[in-house]
Amino acid sequence: MGKSRNTGNTGNTGNNARRGRAAAEAVVEDVDGGRAELLPDRDRPRAWTLLIDGAPQSHVDLDDPAYLSFEYQRRIGHVIDLAAPPGKPVRAVHLGGGALTLARYVAATRPRSTQQVVERDAALVQLVRRELPLDPGARIRVRSTDARAGLAKVPDGWADLVVADVFGGARTPAHLTSTEFLDEVRRALAPGGVYAANLADGPPLAHLRGQIATAAARFDALALVADPAVLRGKRFGNAILVAADHPLPVAELTRRAASDPHPARVEHGRALTDFTGGARPVTDAAAVDSPAPPESVFK
């Protein structure tokens, strides 16, 4: 594994020393999924942004893990907040780890929660653990394996929350987009559990419409949280799909999404059904990776 680090003190690699100085040095390292970069946030002393091959993946503030910088992570944060009464511990499964931002968020906002993170890129996990250490008291277990394979090992009905945020080369792998995959999600969810997925698409939104139809074939209640421009097919972007077998807190989710620095819209019910435009559920046999974002997205 190749490694390049821009640092003025190559002999000082301990976690205590790293915590004791300002976050001022980028870390660049080859991981299984490409070239990982940890870039310091100049406005927050111990905050970092993770990029893989130039695509932003996660933002973490070690001093304030409840701070969510990325729009899509903030929207998933709303789902996490509403998944159970405030502060109540939950059992959560995170498919896709990145810098473990959302697992840290759950640990900070819901102490004593038990969490499993499934992240295929073992080298990335090592990098994140070394450079952005977890709170030793957080009950977070990380497995380095394929997301669907890791999900299959979760006991039936164990999870109060399943979050899917898996991207390889900025695309969601095909085997995580099907009804068969969602069957595994439903099996792992406890009664009253909630599923949230980070989806990315652009015009003509065929992938997004297909994913909504796929979820509708397996869950009773759905909601979609996204920037209005994305929903209108004006630009490529993220949309958060929320699904459960019980009524979702749509009114409160709508209020929170609308009050964000970058307001989002929440679609549900008949409007969301109409949005699919007759798209059919996706099965393993027909599944394909999500579309690649245009290069302009990351500029």
PDB file of C-alpha atoms in Angstrom:
ATOM      1  CA  MET A   1       0.000   0.000   0.000  1.00  0.00           C
ATOM      2  CA  GLY A   2       1.575   3.259  -1.112  1.00  0.00           C
ATOM      3  CA  LYS A   3       1.535   6.161   1.284  1.00  0.00           C
ATOM      4  CA  SER A   4       2.394   9.832   1.075  1.00  0.00           C
ATOM      5  CA  ARG A   5       2.054  12.183   3.999  1.00  0.00           C
ATOM      6  CA  ASN A   6       2.737  15.910   4.025  1.00  0.00           C
ATOM      7  CA  THR A   7       4.051  16.528   7.527  1.00  0.00           C
ATOM      8  CA  GLY A   8       6.788  18.509   9.170  1.00  0.00           C
ATOM      9  CA  ASN A   9       7.310  15.913  11.908  1.00  0.00           C
ATOM     10  CA  THR A  10       7.418  12.408  10.477  1.00  0.00           C
ATOM     11  CA  GLY A  11       8.562  10.899  13.746  1.00  0.00           C
ATOM     12  CA  ASN A  12       5.470  12.066  15.667  1.00  0.00           C
ATOM     13  CA  THR A  13       2.775   9.572  14.744  1.00  0.00           C
ATOM     14  CA  GLY A  14       1.119   8.825  18.105  1.00  0.00           C
ATOM     15  CA  ASN A  15      -2.554   9.531  18.624  1.00  0.00           C
ATOM     16  CA  ASN A  16      -1.880  11.718  21.673  1.00  0.00           C
ATOM     17  CA  ALA A  17       0.545  13.891  19.743  1.00  0.00           C
ATOM     18  CA  ARG A  18      -1.873  14.117  16.840  1.00  0.00           C
ATOM     19  CA  ARG A  19      -4.654  15.246  19.155  1.00  0.00           C
ATOM     20  CA  GLY A  20      -2.396  17.859  20.722  1.00  0.00           C
ATOM     21  CA  ARG A  21      -1.726  19.955  17.641  1.00  0.00           C
ATOM     22  CA  ALA A  22      -3.945  21.889  15.285  1.00  0.00           C
ATOM     23  CA  ALA A  23      -5.355  20.027  12.305  1.00  0.00           C
ATOM     24  CA  ALA A  24      -3.131  21.561   9.655  1.00  0.00           C
ATOM     25  CA  GLU A  25      -1.682  18.731   7.601  1.00  0.00           C
ATOM     26  CA  ALA A  26      -3.325  16.744   4.851  1.00  0.00           C
ATOM     27  CA  VAL A  27      -2.992  12.965   4.959  1.00  0.00           C
ATOM     28  CA  VAL A  28      -2.872  11.138   1.625  1.00  0.00           C
ATOM     29  CA  GLU A  29      -2.854   7.363   1.458  1.00  0.00           C
ATOM     30  CA  ASP A  30      -3.681   4.621  -1.040  1.00  0.00           C
ATOM     31  CA  VAL A  31      -6.511   2.408   0.196  1.00  0.00           C
ATOM     32  CA  ASP A  32      -8.334  -0.494  -1.395  1.00  0.00           C
ATOM     33  CA  GLY A  33     -10.862   1.799  -3.083  1.00  0.00           C
ATOM     34  CA  GLY A  34      -8.391   4.331  -4.493  1.00  0.00           C
ATOM     35  CA  ARG A  35      -6.526   7.390  -3.223  1.00  0.00           C
ATOM     36  CA  ALA A  36      -7.813   8.581   0.147  1.00  0.00           C
ATOM     37  CA  GLU A  37      -7.249  12.142   1.314  1.00  0.00           C
ATOM     38  CA  LEU A  38      -7.959  13.549   4.752  1.00  0.00           C
ATOM     39  CA  LEU A  39      -8.086  17.323   4.441  1.00  0.00           C
ATOM     40  CA  PRO A  40      -8.160  19.552   7.529  1.00  0.00           C
ATOM     41  CA  ASP A  41     -11.086  21.918   7.989  1.00  0.00           C
ATOM     42  CA  ARG A  42      -9.503  25.345   8.453  1.00  0.00           C
ATOM     43  CA  ASP A  43     -12.568  26.616  10.314  1.00  0.00           C
ATOM     44  CA  ARG A  44     -12.793  23.785  12.858  1.00  0.00           C
ATOM     45  CA  PRO A  45      -9.521  22.805  14.598  1.00  0.00           C
ATOM     46  CA  ARG A  46     -10.031  19.023  14.759  1.00  0.00           C
ATOM     47  CA  ALA A  47     -12.326  18.493  11.798  1.00  0.00           C
ATOM     48  CA  TRP A  48     -11.467  16.637   8.604  1.00  0.00           C
ATOM     49  CA  THR A  49     -12.967  15.875   5.211  1.00  0.00           C
ATOM     50  CA  LEU A  50     -12.403  12.452   3.646  1.00  0.00           C
ATOM     51  CA  LEU A  51     -12.124  12.222  -0.150  1.00  0.00           C
ATOM     52  CA  ILE A  52     -11.695   9.067  -2.228  1.00  0.00           C
ATOM     53  CA  ASP A  53     -10.235   9.688  -5.691  1.00  0.00           C
ATOM     54  CA  GLY A  54     -11.255  13.323  -5.338  1.00  0.00           C
ATOM     55  CA  ALA A  55     -14.889  12.609  -4.421  1.00  0.00           C
ATOM     56  CA  PRO A  56     -15.931  13.944  -0.989  1.00  0.00           C
ATOM     57  CA  GLN A  57     -17.122  11.083   1.227  1.00  0.00           C
ATOM     58  CA  SER A  58     -17.346  12.237   4.840  1.00  0.00           C
ATOM     59  CA  HIS A  59     -16.698  15.106   7.229  1.00  0.00           C
ATOM     60  CA  VAL A  60     -15.824  14.505  10.877  1.00  0.00           C
ATOM     61  CA  ASP A  61     -15.328  16.926  13.752  1.00  0.00           C
ATOM     62  CA  LEU A  62     -13.539  15.029  16.518  1.00  0.00           C
ATOM     63  CA  ASP A  63     -14.437  17.744  19.044  1.00  0.00           C
ATOM     64  CA  ASP A  64     -18.112  17.733  18.083  1.00  0.00           C
ATOM     65  CA  PRO A  65     -19.197  14.437  16.474  1.00  0.00           C
ATOM     66  CA  ALA A  66     -22.812  15.634  16.526  1.00  0.00           C
ATOM     67  CA  TYR A  67     -21.882  18.275  13.942  1.00  0.00           C
ATOM     68  CA  LEU A  68     -22.862  17.148  10.442  1.00  0.00           C
ATOM     69  CA  SER A  69     -21.378  19.287   7.664  1.00  0.00           C
ATOM     70  CA  PHE A  70     -22.510  17.452   4.517  1.00  0.00           C
ATOM     71  CA  GLU A  71     -26.092  18.084   3.445  1.00  0.00           C
ATOM     72  CA  TYR A  72     -26.939  14.426   2.902  1.00  0.00           C
ATOM     73  CA  GLN A  73     -25.487  13.412   6.273  1.00  0.00           C
ATOM     74  CA  ARG A  74     -27.462  16.149   8.000  1.00  0.00           C
ATOM     75  CA  ARG A  75     -30.628  14.763   6.413  1.00  0.00           C
ATOM     76  CA  ILE A  76     -29.820  11.238   7.568  1.00  0.00           C
ATOM     77  CA  GLY A  77     -29.142  12.788  10.964  1.00  0.00           C
ATOM     78  CA  HIS A  78     -32.756  13.966  11.039  1.00  0.00           C
ATOM     79  CA  VAL A  79     -33.892  10.393  10.362  1.00  0.00           C
ATOM     80  CA  ILE A  80     -31.669   9.139  13.191  1.00  0.00           C
ATOM     81  CA  ASP A  81     -33.070  11.794  15.540  1.00  0.00           C
ATOM     82  CA  LEU A  82     -36.639  10.746  14.753  1.00  0.00           C
ATOM     83  CA  ALA A  83     -36.069   6.972  14.791  1.00  0.00           C
ATOM     84  CA  ALA A  84     -36.627   6.801  18.564  1.00  0.00           C
ATOM     85  CA  PRO A  85     -37.294   9.155  21.479  1.00  0.00           C
ATOM     86  CA  PRO A  86     -34.460  11.680  22.024  1.00  0.00           C
ATOM     87  CA  GLY A  87     -31.400  10.161  23.659  1.00  0.00           C
ATOM     88  CA  LYS A  88     -32.753   6.617  23.683  1.00  0.00           C
ATOM     89  CA  PRO A  89     -30.051   4.056  22.760  1.00  0.00           C
ATOM     90  CA  VAL A  90     -30.622   2.173  19.506  1.00  0.00           C
ATOM     91  CA  ARG A  91     -29.076  -0.765  17.708  1.00  0.00           C
ATOM     92  CA  ALA A  92     -27.825   0.498  14.370  1.00  0.00           C
ATOM     93  CA  VAL A  93     -26.245  -1.047  11.278  1.00  0.00           C
ATOM     94  CA  HIS A  94     -24.282   1.210   8.927  1.00  0.00           C
ATOM     95  CA  LEU A  95     -23.605  -0.192   5.476  1.00  0.00           C
ATOM     96  CA  GLY A  96     -20.649   1.836   4.281  1.00  0.00           C
ATOM     97  CA  GLY A  97     -18.372   3.439   6.821  1.00  0.00           C
ATOM     98  CA  GLY A  98     -16.351   6.239   5.267  1.00  0.00           C
ATOM     99  CA  ALA A  99     -14.941   8.209   8.172  1.00  0.00           C
ATOM    100  CA  LEU A 100     -17.610   6.696  10.477  1.00  0.00           C
ATOM    101  CA  THR A 101     -19.381  10.062  10.667  1.00  0.00           C
ATOM    102  CA  LEU A 102     -22.904   8.744  11.207  1.00  0.00           C
ATOM    103  CA  ALA A 103     -21.829   6.076  13.682  1.00  0.00           C
ATOM    104  CA  ARG A 104     -20.075   8.809  15.674  1.00  0.00           C
ATOM    105  CA  TYR A 105     -23.245  10.909  15.455  1.00  0.00           C
ATOM    106  CA  VAL A 106     -25.397   8.107  16.873  1.00  0.00           C
ATOM    107  CA  ALA A 107     -22.879   7.505  19.670  1.00  0.00           C
ATOM    108  CA  ALA A 108     -22.878  11.228  20.548  1.00  0.00           C
ATOM    109  CA  THR A 109     -26.636  11.804  20.400  1.00  0.00           C
ATOM    110  CA  ARG A 110     -27.741   8.404  21.675  1.00  0.00           C
ATOM    111  CA  PRO A 111     -25.172   7.238  24.254  1.00  0.00           C
ATOM    112  CA  ARG A 112     -25.018   3.489  24.993  1.00  0.00           C
ATOM    113  CA  SER A 113     -26.222   2.660  21.485  1.00  0.00           C
ATOM    114  CA  THR A 114     -24.806  -0.540  19.999  1.00  0.00           C
ATOM    115  CA  GLN A 115     -23.633  -0.213  16.402  1.00  0.00           C
ATOM    116  CA  GLN A 116     -22.231  -2.330  13.619  1.00  0.00           C
ATOM    117  CA  VAL A 117     -20.436  -0.703  10.687  1.00  0.00           C
ATOM    118  CA  VAL A 118     -19.816  -2.705   7.512  1.00  0.00           C
ATOM    119  CA  GLU A 119     -17.046  -1.180   5.393  1.00  0.00           C
ATOM    120  CA  ARG A 120     -15.435  -3.280   2.681  1.00  0.00           C
ATOM    121  CA  ASP A 121     -12.271  -1.177   2.428  1.00  0.00           C
ATOM    122  CA  ALA A 122     -10.089  -2.566   5.229  1.00  0.00           C
ATOM    123  CA  ALA A 123      -7.234  -0.161   4.462  1.00  0.00           C
ATOM    124  CA  LEU A 124      -9.618   2.792   4.733  1.00  0.00           C
ATOM    125  CA  VAL A 125     -10.844   1.517   8.092  1.00  0.00           C
ATOM    126  CA  GLN A 126      -7.248   1.350   9.324  1.00  0.00           C
ATOM    127  CA  LEU A 127      -6.562   4.882   8.093  1.00  0.00           C
ATOM    128  CA  VAL A 128      -9.654   6.305   9.760  1.00  0.00           C
ATOM    129  CA  ARG A 129      -9.054   4.487  13.037  1.00  0.00           C
ATOM    130  CA  ARG A 130      -5.466   5.745  13.128  1.00  0.00           C
ATOM    131  CA  GLU A 131      -6.001   9.362  12.103  1.00  0.00           C
ATOM    132  CA  LEU A 132      -9.545   9.945  13.396  1.00  0.00           C
ATOM    133  CA  PRO A 133      -9.758   7.700  16.463  1.00  0.00           C
ATOM    134  CA  LEU A 134     -13.136   6.693  17.823  1.00  0.00           C
ATOM    135  CA  ASP A 135     -14.240   7.473  21.343  1.00  0.00           C
ATOM    136  CA  PRO A 136     -13.084   4.414  23.326  1.00  0.00           C
ATOM    137  CA  GLY A 137     -16.452   4.336  25.068  1.00  0.00           C
ATOM    138  CA  ALA A 138     -18.472   4.136  21.856  1.00  0.00           C
ATOM    139  CA  ARG A 139     -20.007   0.739  21.217  1.00  0.00           C
ATOM    140  CA  ILE A 140     -19.065   0.607  17.551  1.00  0.00           C
ATOM    141  CA  ARG A 141     -17.923  -2.602  15.868  1.00  0.00           C
ATOM    142  CA  VAL A 142     -16.468  -2.334  12.374  1.00  0.00           C
ATOM    143  CA  ARG A 143     -16.444  -5.269   9.955  1.00  0.00           C
ATOM    144  CA  SER A 144     -14.345  -5.145   6.811  1.00  0.00           C
ATOM    145  CA  THR A 145     -16.484  -7.027   4.337  1.00  0.00           C
ATOM    146  CA  ASP A 146     -19.012  -6.495   1.545  1.00  0.00           C
ATOM    147  CA  ALA A 147     -22.095  -4.600   2.703  1.00  0.00           C
ATOM    148  CA  ARG A 148     -24.606  -7.263   1.707  1.00  0.00           C
ATOM    149  CA  ALA A 149     -22.470 -10.063   3.117  1.00  0.00           C
ATOM    150  CA  GLY A 150     -22.105  -8.163   6.374  1.00  0.00           C
ATOM    151  CA  LEU A 151     -25.824  -7.457   6.529  1.00  0.00           C
ATOM    152  CA  ALA A 152     -26.502 -11.188   6.136  1.00  0.00           C
ATOM    153  CA  LYS A 153     -24.669 -11.780   9.436  1.00  0.00           C
ATOM    154  CA  VAL A 154     -26.919  -9.407  11.393  1.00  0.00           C
ATOM    155  CA  PRO A 155     -29.387 -11.440  13.485  1.00  0.00           C
ATOM    156  CA  ASP A 156     -33.057 -11.386  12.518  1.00  0.00           C
ATOM    157  CA  GLY A 157     -34.862  -8.367  13.962  1.00  0.00           C
ATOM    158  CA  TRP A 158     -31.726  -6.977  15.624  1.00  0.00           C
ATOM    159  CA  ALA A 159     -31.537  -3.445  14.195  1.00  0.00           C
ATOM    160  CA  ASP A 160     -33.637  -0.431  15.092  1.00  0.00           C
ATOM    161  CA  LEU A 161     -31.937   1.433  12.265  1.00  0.00           C
ATOM    162  CA  VAL A 162     -30.197   0.416   9.038  1.00  0.00           C
ATOM    163  CA  VAL A 163     -28.354   3.123   7.098  1.00  0.00           C
ATOM    164  CA  ALA A 164     -27.045   2.391   3.592  1.00  0.00           C
ATOM    165  CA  ASP A 165     -24.381   4.801   2.339  1.00  0.00           C
ATOM    166  CA  VAL A 166     -22.259   2.653   0.058  1.00  0.00           C
ATOM    167  CA  PHE A 167     -20.343   4.019  -2.899  1.00  0.00           C
ATOM    168  CA  GLY A 168     -17.541   2.476  -4.913  1.00  0.00           C
ATOM    169  CA  GLY A 169     -16.013   4.891  -7.385  1.00  0.00           C
ATOM    170  CA  ALA A 170     -18.868   7.321  -6.540  1.00  0.00           C
ATOM    171  CA  ARG A 171     -21.449   4.688  -7.599  1.00  0.00           C
ATOM    172  CA  THR A 172     -23.668   2.413  -5.508  1.00  0.00           C
ATOM    173  CA  PRO A 173     -22.939  -1.240  -6.405  1.00  0.00           C
ATOM    174  CA  ALA A 174     -25.745  -3.014  -8.244  1.00  0.00           C
ATOM    175  CA  HIS A 175     -26.260  -5.741  -5.636  1.00  0.00           C
ATOM    176  CA  LEU A 176     -27.271  -3.077  -3.101  1.00  0.00           C
ATOM    177  CA  THR A 177     -30.121  -1.739  -5.248  1.00  0.00           C
ATOM    178  CA  SER A 178     -32.467  -4.745  -5.527  1.00  0.00           C
ATOM    179  CA  THR A 179     -35.570  -6.164  -3.886  1.00  0.00           C
ATOM    180  CA  GLU A 180     -33.477  -9.111  -2.721  1.00  0.00           C
ATOM    181  CA  PHE A 181     -31.150  -6.707  -0.918  1.00  0.00           C
ATOM    182  CA  LEU A 182     -34.125  -5.008   0.732  1.00  0.00           C
ATOM    183  CA  ASP A 183     -35.408  -8.418   1.832  1.00  0.00           C
ATOM    184  CA  GLU A 184     -32.175  -8.693   3.845  1.00  0.00           C
ATOM    185  CA  VAL A 185     -32.698  -5.189   5.260  1.00  0.00           C
ATOM    186  CA  ARG A 186     -36.232  -6.054   6.380  1.00  0.00           C
ATOM    187  CA  ARG A 187     -35.050  -9.317   7.921  1.00  0.00           C
ATOM    188  CA  ALA A 188     -32.448  -7.455   9.998  1.00  0.00           C
ATOM    189  CA  LEU A 189     -34.831  -4.692  11.121  1.00  0.00           C
ATOM    190  CA  ALA A 190     -36.697  -4.951  14.381  1.00  0.00           C
ATOM    191  CA  PRO A 191     -40.445  -4.253  14.438  1.00  0.00           C
ATOM    192  CA  GLY A 192     -40.677  -0.483  14.330  1.00  0.00           C
ATOM    193  CA  GLY A 193     -37.243  -0.214  12.702  1.00  0.00           C
ATOM    194  CA  VAL A 194     -36.293   2.350  10.058  1.00  0.00           C
ATOM    195  CA  TYR A 195     -34.203   2.088   6.889  1.00  0.00           C
ATOM    196  CA  ALA A 196     -32.434   5.096   5.354  1.00  0.00           C
ATOM    197  CA  ALA A 197     -30.453   5.035   2.116  1.00  0.00           C
ATOM    198  CA  ASN A 198     -28.281   7.671   0.495  1.00  0.00           C
ATOM    199  CA  LEU A 199     -29.055   7.629  -3.233  1.00  0.00           C
ATOM    200  CA  ALA A 200     -27.360   9.700  -5.924  1.00  0.00           C
ATOM    201  CA  ASP A 201     -28.769  10.462  -9.354  1.00  0.00           C
ATOM    202  CA  GLY A 202     -29.273  13.155 -11.967  1.00  0.00           C
ATOM    203  CA  PRO A 203     -31.524  13.747 -14.948  1.00  0.00           C
ATOM    204  CA  PRO A 204     -33.548  11.835 -16.079  1.00  0.00           C
ATOM    205  CA  LEU A 205     -33.659  10.311 -12.540  1.00  0.00           C
ATOM    206  CA  ALA A 206     -34.266   6.773 -13.805  1.00  0.00           C
ATOM    207  CA  HIS A 207     -32.151   5.243 -11.030  1.00  0.00           C
ATOM    208  CA  LEU A 208     -33.883   7.214  -8.278  1.00  0.00           C
ATOM    209  CA  ARG A 209     -37.348   6.378  -9.575  1.00  0.00           C
ATOM    210  CA  GLY A 210     -36.415   2.701  -9.769  1.00  0.00           C
ATOM    211  CA  GLN A 211     -35.101   2.716  -6.207  1.00  0.00           C
ATOM    212  CA  ILE A 212     -38.334   4.223  -4.911  1.00  0.00           C
ATOM    213  CA  ALA A 213     -40.349   1.587  -6.750  1.00  0.00           C
ATOM    214  CA  THR A 214     -38.074  -1.116  -5.339  1.00  0.00           C
ATOM    215  CA  ALA A 215     -38.535   0.111  -1.769  1.00  0.00           C
ATOM    216  CA  ALA A 216     -42.297   0.449  -2.288  1.00  0.00           C
ATOM    217  CA  ALA A 217     -42.393  -3.252  -3.187  1.00  0.00           C
ATOM    218  CA  ARG A 218     -40.953  -4.140   0.222  1.00  0.00           C
ATOM    219  CA  PHE A 219     -42.004  -1.427   2.715  1.00  0.00           C
ATOM    220  CA  ASP A 220     -45.356   0.033   3.687  1.00  0.00           C
ATOM    221  CA  ALA A 221     -44.246   3.626   4.242  1.00  0.00           C
ATOM    222  CA  LEU A 222     -41.742   5.725   2.280  1.00  0.00           C
ATOM    223  CA  ALA A 223     -40.430   9.277   2.241  1.00  0.00           C
ATOM    224  CA  LEU A 224     -37.806  10.956   0.089  1.00  0.00           C
ATOM    225  CA  VAL A 225     -35.703  13.920   1.254  1.00  0.00           C
ATOM    226  CA  ALA A 226     -33.831  15.915  -1.389  1.00  0.00           C
ATOM    227  CA  ASP A 227     -32.959  19.315  -2.759  1.00  0.00           C
ATOM    228  CA  PRO A 228     -35.863  20.567  -4.921  1.00  0.00           C
ATOM    229  CA  ALA A 229     -33.481  21.042  -7.871  1.00  0.00           C
ATOM    230  CA  VAL A 230     -32.532  17.360  -7.704  1.00  0.00           C
ATOM    231  CA  LEU A 231     -36.181  16.295  -7.562  1.00  0.00           C
ATOM    232  CA  ARG A 232     -36.915  18.448 -10.618  1.00  0.00           C
ATOM    233  CA  GLY A 233     -34.080  16.773 -12.513  1.00  0.00           C
ATOM    234  CA  LYS A 234     -32.138  20.030 -12.779  1.00  0.00           C
ATOM    235  CA  ARG A 235     -28.877  18.691 -11.364  1.00  0.00           C
ATOM    236  CA  PHE A 236     -27.092  15.606 -10.053  1.00  0.00           C
ATOM    237  CA  GLY A 237     -27.283  15.176  -6.291  1.00  0.00           C
ATOM    238  CA  ASN A 238     -28.173  13.094  -3.256  1.00  0.00           C
ATOM    239  CA  ALA A 239     -31.588  11.987  -2.097  1.00  0.00           C
ATOM    240  CA  ILE A 240     -32.317  10.228   1.178  1.00  0.00           C
ATOM    241  CA  LEU A 241     -34.866   7.425   0.954  1.00  0.00           C
ATOM    242  CA  VAL A 242     -36.558   6.557   4.250  1.00  0.00           C
ATOM    243  CA  ALA A 243     -38.609   3.369   4.589  1.00  0.00           C
ATOM    244  CA  ALA A 244     -40.450   1.485   7.323  1.00  0.00           C
ATOM    245  CA  ASP A 245     -43.426  -0.763   7.927  1.00  0.00           C
ATOM    246  CA  HIS A 246     -45.085   1.841  10.131  1.00  0.00           C
ATOM    247  CA  PRO A 247     -46.076   5.495   9.629  1.00  0.00           C
ATOM    248  CA  LEU A 248     -43.088   7.812   9.315  1.00  0.00           C
ATOM    249  CA  PRO A 249     -42.816  11.177  11.159  1.00  0.00           C
ATOM    250  CA  VAL A 250     -43.240  13.045   7.897  1.00  0.00           C
ATOM    251  CA  ALA A 251     -44.382  16.359   9.386  1.00  0.00           C
ATOM    252  CA  GLU A 252     -41.367  16.687  11.687  1.00  0.00           C
ATOM    253  CA  LEU A 253     -38.980  15.417   9.029  1.00  0.00           C
ATOM    254  CA  THR A 254     -40.368  18.036   6.648  1.00  0.00           C
ATOM    255  CA  ARG A 255     -39.926  20.795   9.218  1.00  0.00           C
ATOM    256  CA  ARG A 256     -36.319  19.840   9.933  1.00  0.00           C
ATOM    257  CA  ALA A 257     -35.383  19.442   6.284  1.00  0.00           C
ATOM    258  CA  ALA A 258     -36.896  22.805   5.418  1.00  0.00           C
ATOM    259  CA  SER A 259     -34.963  24.573   8.195  1.00  0.00           C
ATOM    260  CA  ASP A 260     -31.525  23.283   7.138  1.00  0.00           C
ATOM    261  CA  PRO A 261     -28.907  25.714   5.756  1.00  0.00           C
ATOM    262  CA  HIS A 262     -29.632  24.104   2.369  1.00  0.00           C
ATOM    263  CA  PRO A 263     -33.376  23.407   2.590  1.00  0.00           C
ATOM    264  CA  ALA A 264     -34.716  20.129   1.290  1.00  0.00           C
ATOM    265  CA  ARG A 265     -38.169  18.939   0.296  1.00  0.00           C
ATOM    266  CA  VAL A 266     -39.855  15.794   1.593  1.00  0.00           C
ATOM    267  CA  GLU A 267     -42.018  13.770  -0.794  1.00  0.00           C
ATOM    268  CA  HIS A 268     -44.307  10.997   0.430  1.00  0.00           C
ATOM    269  CA  GLY A 269     -47.628   9.319  -0.221  1.00  0.00           C
ATOM    270  CA  ARG A 270     -49.338   9.819  -3.561  1.00  0.00           C
ATOM    271  CA  ALA A 271     -46.884  12.494  -4.670  1.00  0.00           C
ATOM    272  CA  LEU A 272     -43.981  10.080  -4.227  1.00  0.00           C
ATOM    273  CA  THR A 273     -45.846   7.342  -6.068  1.00  0.00           C
ATOM    274  CA  ASP A 274     -46.491   9.731  -8.936  1.00  0.00           C
ATOM    275  CA  PHE A 275     -42.823  10.729  -8.918  1.00  0.00           C
ATOM    276  CA  THR A 276     -41.785   7.167  -9.809  1.00  0.00           C
ATOM    277  CA  GLY A 277     -43.519   7.577 -13.164  1.00  0.00           C
ATOM    278  CA  GLY A 278     -44.380   3.892 -13.432  1.00  0.00           C
ATOM    279  CA  ALA A 279     -40.835   2.647 -12.723  1.00  0.00           C
ATOM    280  CA  ARG A 280     -40.599  -1.049 -11.920  1.00  0.00           C
ATOM    281  CA  PRO A 281     -38.904  -2.653  -8.898  1.00  0.00           C
ATOM    282  CA  VAL A 282     -35.303  -3.693  -9.501  1.00  0.00           C
ATOM    283  CA  THR A 283     -34.285  -7.324  -8.973  1.00  0.00           C
ATOM    284  CA  ASP A 284     -30.834  -8.872  -8.708  1.00  0.00           C
ATOM    285  CA  ALA A 285     -31.132 -10.118 -12.282  1.00  0.00           C
ATOM    286  CA  ALA A 286     -31.664  -6.610 -13.670  1.00  0.00           C
ATOM    287  CA  ALA A 287     -29.713  -4.473 -11.190  1.00  0.00           C
ATOM    288  CA  VAL A 288     -26.953  -2.124 -12.358  1.00  0.00           C
ATOM    289  CA  ASP A 289     -24.668   0.298 -10.531  1.00  0.00           C
ATOM    290  CA  SER A 290     -26.020   3.764  -9.882  1.00  0.00           C
ATOM    291  CA  PRO A 291     -24.998   6.346 -12.513  1.00  0.00           C
ATOM    292  CA  ALA A 292     -21.609   8.001 -12.269  1.00  0.00           C
ATOM    293  CA  PRO A 293     -21.756  11.680 -11.318  1.00  0.00           C
ATOM    294  CA  PRO A 294     -20.550  14.200 -13.885  1.00  0.00           C
ATOM    295  CA  GLU A 295     -17.061  15.538 -13.233  1.00  0.00           C
ATOM    296  CA  SER A 296     -18.494  18.990 -12.571  1.00  0.00           C
ATOM    297  CA  VAL A 297     -20.133  17.762  -9.363  1.00  0.00           C
ATOM    298  CA  PHE A 298     -16.838  17.737  -7.473  1.00  0.00           C
ATOM    299  CA  LYS A 299     -15.405  20.964  -8.870  1.00  0.00           C
TER     300      LYS A 299
END
